[in-house]
């Protein structure tokens, strides 16, 4: 079934321009794969003309297959007074080798004259030339009309002429952008309707949240006839952020009755939202609509009492619809089916009736209470499930370790010693590193490689630290997220402790155990 509204995610481009967001290439690949598995129709991966990291992203993305999403590269129209074929930024867009290319161009005369410092006609030619050129290379072309609404309010004839220039040159879609994020829903409605009267191609809507109306404006655009919506997971983006696609998706599906994603997708929404926050190293907002932990949390006597009698008395929808859960009245069944679903996803033969499910659920809840998060650490969750269901023993045990640090003039050196046991055999190794975790990782690996040569190939590819309760200062709990790979597979593990070295060791041990217990 074709979606009634296309979803276009720009977390990796517009979203990454938000303050405090900094994705590595590996982060971007992980997020793109997650969004693809969720099923959002388009993923804008980055702007190859603006930084080498995005060029590298597209080079890596080319080697992967995306099942559900089409990848888009983002860029601008050609420079003024330069032939489109000779524009390096446009050439880099083609070299990204994506099926979709999104380019932005100017609608607002103010920008044409004062920012581009060119003529209205040259701006029209820049739009048309670039769209035509990219279409001639067989790409789907989305034309993002920057400042579409402010431009239209200033000079409607010229604004329409820029959009028509894109359409006539072959653009598959003209997306109207509220770039400065200051429009009202009523203005969006009127201007999208005006565009619809003039254009025959698909119309998209791209809004920002500067006055808290990012989502409302996107929905106004859709009600006025847009059939393509752009946004970011959790509303990341410049200034106060973009339209939050994590809110748009369930609102379209559950409140406006639009078919947008296959059945069974929506319950994965909260997980997607948390996953992206974890990768961005941002605390998940408990008050985020639909997916925040407080969305269906009932506090205070009368509410709890009413909810106990009739669940929907204080809930606008069932929390499970978006993968969220009711707090206070934690439904054991919902928790159980969530875990069963997750276990199946990880390749275990588990149903809602598997007797060990209760034990797993209890263990997961206990760990989550201590500060563990499994959304972005599936390998650690897989270990909890595997140990419970298949009753497997840990392949090794760490009996003791010691980490020390010394400073000698300008340089500092960390040293770690570790004692491990495999069956009745023991190993005791020492290693140095540039930091305590690096030293511990080397010592652990050296000890284990004697027993398990396969671990030689395992590499630590990312390491993230989060302080869980910043209120208590240095005594706060620390969560460590580690990403590992062995030339082919990638997995992530988690550790929690009030000691950062201990938390890191837990995540390292999980990583090695996962490698050993998971058949290739
Ligand atoms: Zn934007």
Short mmCIF file of C-alpha atoms in Angstrom, two decimals, residues 173-520:
data_model
loop_
_atom_site.label_atom_id
_atom_site.label_comp_id
_atom_site.label_asym_id
_atom_site.label_seq_id
_atom_site.Cartn_x
_atom_site.Cartn_y
_atom_site.Cartn_z
CA UNK A 173 8.67 17.47 -5.43
CA UNK A 174 8.68 21.10 -4.32
CA UNK A 175 8.98 21.30 -0.55
CA UNK A 176 8.03 24.58 1.08
CA UNK A 177 10.26 25.45 4.02
CA UNK A 178 9.48 27.66 7.00
CA UNK A 179 13.19 28.13 7.46
CA UNK A 180 12.96 30.77 10.18
CA UNK A 181 10.24 28.87 12.01
CA UNK A 182 8.08 31.88 12.80
CA UNK A 183 4.91 31.23 10.78
CA UNK A 184 1.42 30.50 12.08
CA UNK A 185 -0.62 27.46 10.96
CA UNK A 186 -3.10 29.76 9.18
CA UNK A 187 -0.33 31.25 7.02
CA UNK A 188 1.01 27.80 6.21
CA UNK A 189 -2.46 26.66 5.12
CA UNK A 190 -3.00 29.64 2.82
CA UNK A 191 0.41 29.47 1.18
CA UNK A 192 0.39 25.69 0.65
CA UNK A 193 -3.05 26.10 -0.96
CA UNK A 194 -1.68 28.84 -3.21
CA UNK A 195 1.19 26.54 -4.24
CA UNK A 196 -1.26 23.75 -4.97
CA UNK A 197 -3.24 25.94 -7.29
CA UNK A 198 -0.10 26.67 -9.32
CA UNK A 199 1.90 23.41 -9.20
CA UNK A 200 1.07 19.92 -10.35
CA UNK A 201 4.03 18.12 -8.74
CA UNK A 202 4.08 16.73 -5.22
CA UNK A 203 4.27 19.38 -2.50
CA UNK A 204 6.25 18.88 0.68
CA UNK A 205 6.40 20.75 3.97
CA UNK A 206 9.53 21.48 6.06
CA UNK A 207 9.04 23.47 9.25
CA UNK A 208 11.08 24.67 12.20
CA UNK A 209 10.00 24.99 15.79
CA UNK A 210 11.03 28.53 16.73
CA UNK A 211 7.66 29.42 18.20
CA UNK A 212 6.72 25.90 19.25
CA UNK A 213 4.61 25.27 16.15
CA UNK A 214 6.91 23.02 14.11
CA UNK A 215 4.60 20.00 14.28
CA UNK A 216 1.37 22.04 14.10
CA UNK A 217 2.63 23.83 10.99
CA UNK A 218 3.63 20.57 9.30
CA UNK A 219 0.16 19.17 9.96
CA UNK A 220 -1.45 22.38 8.63
CA UNK A 221 0.62 21.95 5.49
CA UNK A 222 -0.57 18.36 5.10
CA UNK A 223 -4.21 19.32 5.64
CA UNK A 224 -3.77 21.95 2.93
CA UNK A 225 -2.54 19.35 0.46
CA UNK A 226 1.15 18.61 1.09
CA UNK A 227 1.86 14.88 0.75
CA UNK A 228 5.47 14.86 1.91
CA UNK A 229 6.72 15.95 5.32
CA UNK A 230 10.26 16.60 6.48
CA UNK A 231 11.41 16.49 10.07
CA UNK A 232 13.94 15.09 12.52
CA UNK A 233 13.84 12.41 15.20
CA UNK A 234 13.15 14.05 18.57
CA UNK A 235 13.00 17.45 16.83
CA UNK A 236 16.77 17.97 16.71
CA UNK A 237 17.86 20.94 14.64
CA UNK A 238 19.16 24.46 14.54
CA UNK A 239 18.05 26.88 17.27
CA UNK A 240 14.91 25.35 18.85
CA UNK A 241 14.94 22.52 16.33
CA UNK A 242 13.01 21.11 13.39
CA UNK A 243 9.52 19.71 13.18
CA UNK A 244 9.61 16.61 15.39
CA UNK A 245 8.92 13.68 13.08
CA UNK A 246 8.55 11.45 16.14
CA UNK A 247 5.37 13.45 16.91
CA UNK A 248 4.22 13.83 13.31
CA UNK A 249 4.19 10.06 12.64
CA UNK A 250 1.76 8.96 15.38
CA UNK A 251 -0.38 12.08 14.96
CA UNK A 252 -0.86 11.40 11.26
CA UNK A 253 -1.58 7.73 11.89
CA UNK A 254 -3.64 7.81 15.05
CA UNK A 255 -5.31 11.22 15.00
CA UNK A 256 -5.70 11.97 11.30
CA UNK A 257 -6.22 8.38 10.17
CA UNK A 258 -3.62 8.53 7.41
CA UNK A 259 -1.92 5.39 6.17
CA UNK A 260 1.82 6.11 6.33
CA UNK A 261 3.69 3.02 7.55
CA UNK A 262 3.02 -0.72 7.53
CA UNK A 263 1.17 -2.22 10.44
CA UNK A 264 3.38 -3.08 13.38
CA UNK A 265 5.72 -0.13 12.85
CA UNK A 266 4.28 2.36 15.31
CA UNK A 267 5.02 0.30 18.45
CA UNK A 268 8.73 0.67 17.57
CA UNK A 269 8.52 4.47 17.75
CA UNK A 270 9.66 4.96 21.33
CA UNK A 271 12.60 2.65 20.80
CA UNK A 272 13.65 4.62 17.70
CA UNK A 273 13.44 7.88 19.63
CA UNK A 274 15.49 6.55 22.55
CA UNK A 275 18.03 4.96 20.26
CA UNK A 276 18.79 8.24 18.52
CA UNK A 277 19.07 10.09 21.84
CA UNK A 278 21.50 7.46 23.10
CA UNK A 279 23.69 7.79 20.02
CA UNK A 280 23.56 11.60 20.25
CA UNK A 281 24.41 11.26 23.95
CA UNK A 282 21.38 13.32 24.89
CA UNK A 283 19.18 12.60 27.87
CA UNK A 284 15.79 11.39 26.67
CA UNK A 285 13.20 14.08 27.37
CA UNK A 286 10.59 12.60 29.72
CA UNK A 287 8.01 15.14 28.55
CA UNK A 288 8.48 14.55 24.84
CA UNK A 289 5.02 13.99 23.33
CA UNK A 290 4.09 10.37 22.53
CA UNK A 291 7.41 8.75 23.46
CA UNK A 292 8.60 10.44 26.67
CA UNK A 293 8.66 8.36 29.84
CA UNK A 294 6.17 10.75 31.46
CA UNK A 295 3.58 10.56 28.66
CA UNK A 296 1.55 7.89 30.36
CA UNK A 297 2.81 8.27 33.91
CA UNK A 298 0.03 8.69 36.44
CA UNK A 299 0.79 10.39 39.68
CA UNK A 300 -1.61 11.65 42.29
CA UNK A 301 -4.47 9.74 43.87
CA UNK A 302 -7.47 10.62 41.74
CA UNK A 303 -5.75 10.02 38.41
CA UNK A 304 -4.30 6.70 39.47
CA UNK A 305 -7.61 5.66 40.90
CA UNK A 306 -9.50 6.65 37.76
CA UNK A 307 -6.96 4.95 35.52
CA UNK A 308 -7.29 1.79 37.58
CA UNK A 309 -11.03 1.83 36.90
CA UNK A 310 -10.98 2.91 33.25
CA UNK A 311 -7.56 3.14 31.64
CA UNK A 312 -8.49 5.69 29.03
CA UNK A 313 -9.96 8.11 31.58
CA UNK A 314 -6.64 9.98 31.64
CA UNK A 315 -4.96 8.73 28.46
CA UNK A 316 -5.59 9.99 24.93
CA UNK A 317 -4.46 6.71 23.34
CA UNK A 318 -3.17 3.35 24.51
CA UNK A 319 0.54 3.77 25.32
CA UNK A 320 1.44 0.45 23.65
CA UNK A 321 0.40 1.85 20.29
CA UNK A 322 3.64 3.83 20.18
CA UNK A 323 5.72 1.40 22.24
CA UNK A 324 5.34 3.45 25.38
CA UNK A 325 4.03 2.12 28.68
CA UNK A 326 1.83 3.20 31.50
CA UNK A 327 3.70 3.98 34.68
CA UNK A 328 2.36 3.31 38.17
CA UNK A 329 0.19 0.61 36.69
CA UNK A 330 2.94 -1.15 34.83
CA UNK A 331 1.17 -3.79 32.86
CA UNK A 332 3.10 -7.00 33.27
CA UNK A 333 1.68 -8.36 30.06
CA UNK A 334 2.77 -5.36 28.00
CA UNK A 335 6.27 -5.58 29.45
CA UNK A 336 6.36 -9.27 28.71
CA UNK A 337 5.27 -8.94 25.11
CA UNK A 338 7.79 -6.14 24.58
CA UNK A 339 10.61 -8.35 25.76
CA UNK A 340 9.33 -11.29 23.72
CA UNK A 341 9.24 -9.07 20.64
CA UNK A 342 12.75 -7.83 21.30
CA UNK A 343 14.02 -11.38 21.89
CA UNK A 344 12.54 -12.53 18.58
CA UNK A 345 14.20 -9.58 16.89
CA UNK A 346 17.53 -10.72 18.35
CA UNK A 347 17.00 -14.21 17.00
CA UNK A 348 15.70 -16.11 20.04
CA UNK A 349 12.76 -18.54 19.78
CA UNK A 350 10.61 -16.93 22.43
CA UNK A 351 6.88 -16.37 22.66
CA UNK A 352 4.64 -14.70 25.24
CA UNK A 353 4.26 -18.10 26.95
CA UNK A 354 7.95 -19.00 27.31
CA UNK A 355 8.31 -19.68 31.06
CA UNK A 356 11.68 -17.90 31.36
CA UNK A 357 10.13 -14.68 30.09
CA UNK A 358 9.13 -13.64 33.59
CA UNK A 359 12.69 -14.08 34.87
CA UNK A 360 14.09 -12.09 31.95
CA UNK A 361 11.57 -9.31 32.51
CA UNK A 362 12.38 -9.14 36.22
CA UNK A 363 16.10 -9.04 35.47
CA UNK A 364 15.70 -6.33 32.81
CA UNK A 365 13.55 -4.22 35.14
CA UNK A 366 16.08 -4.61 37.94
CA UNK A 367 18.92 -3.56 35.64
CA UNK A 368 16.94 -0.63 34.21
CA UNK A 369 16.26 0.51 37.73
CA UNK A 370 20.01 0.59 38.31
CA UNK A 371 20.47 2.80 35.25
CA UNK A 372 21.02 0.32 32.41
CA UNK A 373 19.55 1.25 29.04
CA UNK A 374 19.24 -1.49 26.44
CA UNK A 375 17.85 0.49 23.51
CA UNK A 376 21.30 1.12 22.08
CA UNK A 377 23.03 -1.87 23.74
CA UNK A 378 21.31 -4.85 22.22
CA UNK A 379 24.27 -7.17 22.74
CA UNK A 380 24.02 -6.75 26.51
CA UNK A 381 20.29 -7.47 26.34
CA UNK A 382 20.95 -10.52 24.15
CA UNK A 383 23.32 -11.81 26.86
CA UNK A 384 20.69 -11.41 29.59
CA UNK A 385 18.20 -13.33 27.45
CA UNK A 386 20.67 -16.00 26.36
CA UNK A 387 21.90 -16.67 29.89
CA UNK A 388 18.34 -17.05 31.15
CA UNK A 389 16.78 -19.02 28.32
CA UNK A 390 19.64 -21.24 27.29
CA UNK A 391 21.21 -21.45 30.75
CA UNK A 392 24.67 -20.82 29.34
CA UNK A 393 27.57 -20.05 31.64
CA UNK A 394 29.78 -17.03 31.07
CA UNK A 395 32.78 -18.18 28.98
CA UNK A 396 35.24 -16.49 31.37
CA UNK A 397 35.36 -14.71 34.70
CA UNK A 398 37.30 -11.67 35.82
CA UNK A 399 38.63 -12.49 39.30
CA UNK A 400 40.47 -9.25 39.98
CA UNK A 401 41.87 -6.16 38.33
CA UNK A 402 43.91 -3.13 39.20
CA UNK A 403 44.34 0.14 37.33
CA UNK A 404 46.90 2.80 38.12
CA UNK A 405 47.97 6.05 36.56
CA UNK A 406 51.19 7.98 36.79
CA UNK A 407 52.30 11.25 35.35
CA UNK A 408 55.86 11.75 34.20
CA UNK A 409 56.56 15.30 33.02
CA UNK A 410 54.30 15.98 30.05
CA UNK A 411 53.07 12.45 29.50
CA UNK A 412 50.80 10.29 31.59
CA UNK A 413 50.62 6.50 31.43
CA UNK A 414 47.95 4.15 32.68
CA UNK A 415 48.67 0.57 33.60
CA UNK A 416 46.15 -2.21 34.14
CA UNK A 417 46.56 -5.72 35.49
CA UNK A 418 43.82 -8.30 35.30
CA UNK A 419 43.24 -11.88 36.47
CA UNK A 420 40.83 -13.98 34.44
CA UNK A 421 39.66 -17.56 34.73
CA UNK A 422 38.50 -19.83 31.93
CA UNK A 423 37.30 -23.16 33.33
CA UNK A 424 40.08 -24.12 35.71
CA UNK A 425 42.79 -22.25 33.81
CA UNK A 426 43.94 -18.81 34.87
CA UNK A 427 45.69 -15.90 33.20
CA UNK A 428 47.25 -12.83 34.73
CA UNK A 429 48.27 -10.04 32.38
CA UNK A 430 49.39 -6.45 32.48
CA UNK A 431 49.07 -3.76 29.80
CA UNK A 432 49.61 -0.05 29.34
CA UNK A 433 47.33 2.44 27.61
CA UNK A 434 46.67 6.15 27.10
CA UNK A 435 43.78 5.98 29.54
CA UNK A 436 42.51 3.58 32.20
CA UNK A 437 39.86 2.05 29.92
CA UNK A 438 42.29 1.60 27.05
CA UNK A 439 44.78 -0.12 29.41
CA UNK A 440 42.09 -2.35 30.88
CA UNK A 441 40.83 -3.26 27.41
CA UNK A 442 44.36 -4.29 26.34
CA UNK A 443 44.98 -6.31 29.50
CA UNK A 444 41.63 -8.13 29.23
CA UNK A 445 42.11 -8.85 25.55
CA UNK A 446 45.69 -10.12 26.03
CA UNK A 447 44.51 -12.46 28.77
CA UNK A 448 41.59 -13.83 26.76
CA UNK A 449 43.23 -14.17 23.36
CA UNK A 450 45.27 -17.12 24.69
CA UNK A 451 42.02 -19.03 25.20
CA UNK A 452 39.97 -17.48 22.41
CA UNK A 453 42.07 -16.38 19.41
CA UNK A 454 38.89 -15.11 17.71
CA UNK A 455 38.96 -12.10 20.07
CA UNK A 456 42.07 -10.83 18.29
CA UNK A 457 39.78 -9.42 15.61
CA UNK A 458 37.50 -7.55 18.01
CA UNK A 459 37.93 -3.80 17.98
CA UNK A 460 36.49 -1.16 20.23
CA UNK A 461 35.01 1.35 17.78
CA UNK A 462 33.20 3.79 20.05
CA UNK A 463 33.00 4.66 23.71
CA UNK A 464 30.40 6.95 25.29
CA UNK A 465 30.00 8.00 28.90
CA UNK A 466 26.88 9.44 30.49
CA UNK A 467 26.55 10.70 34.05
CA UNK A 468 23.14 9.49 35.21
CA UNK A 469 22.37 11.63 38.20
CA UNK A 470 24.31 14.82 37.79
CA UNK A 471 22.77 16.24 40.95
CA UNK A 472 25.12 14.24 43.13
CA UNK A 473 28.30 15.41 41.38
CA UNK A 474 31.26 13.05 41.24
CA UNK A 475 29.46 10.38 43.26
CA UNK A 476 26.85 10.04 40.50
CA UNK A 477 26.32 6.82 38.59
CA UNK A 478 27.99 6.47 35.23
CA UNK A 479 26.67 4.61 32.22
CA UNK A 480 29.18 3.49 29.62
CA UNK A 481 28.16 2.49 26.13
CA UNK A 482 30.72 0.60 24.06
CA UNK A 483 30.53 -0.26 20.41
CA UNK A 484 32.62 -3.15 19.07
CA UNK A 485 33.20 -4.76 15.71
CA UNK A 486 35.02 -7.80 14.31
CA UNK A 487 35.25 -7.03 10.59
CA UNK A 488 31.70 -7.71 9.64
CA UNK A 489 29.56 -7.73 12.73
CA UNK A 490 28.96 -4.76 15.00
CA UNK A 491 27.48 -4.80 18.46
CA UNK A 492 27.01 -2.51 21.43
CA UNK A 493 27.15 -3.19 25.16
CA UNK A 494 26.49 -1.24 28.34
CA UNK A 495 27.85 -1.05 31.88
CA UNK A 496 26.67 0.95 34.89
CA UNK A 497 28.47 1.74 38.12
CA UNK A 498 29.32 4.66 40.36
CA UNK A 499 32.89 4.02 39.22
CA UNK A 500 33.60 4.83 35.58
CA UNK A 501 36.35 2.18 35.28
CA UNK A 502 34.08 -0.50 36.71
CA UNK A 503 31.24 0.52 34.36
CA UNK A 504 33.66 0.37 31.43
CA UNK A 505 34.91 -3.07 32.45
CA UNK A 506 31.34 -4.41 32.58
CA UNK A 507 30.69 -3.15 29.06
CA UNK A 508 34.02 -4.60 27.87
CA UNK A 509 33.30 -7.99 29.45
CA UNK A 510 29.82 -8.03 27.84
CA UNK A 511 31.39 -7.18 24.50
CA UNK A 512 33.85 -10.11 24.66
CA UNK A 513 31.19 -12.50 25.98
CA UNK A 514 28.82 -11.51 23.19
CA UNK A 515 31.49 -12.18 20.58
CA UNK A 516 32.15 -15.62 22.07
CA UNK A 517 28.54 -16.67 22.62
CA UNK A 518 27.05 -15.44 19.38
CA UNK A 519 27.55 -17.86 16.51
CA UNK A 520 28.91 -16.17 13.39
#
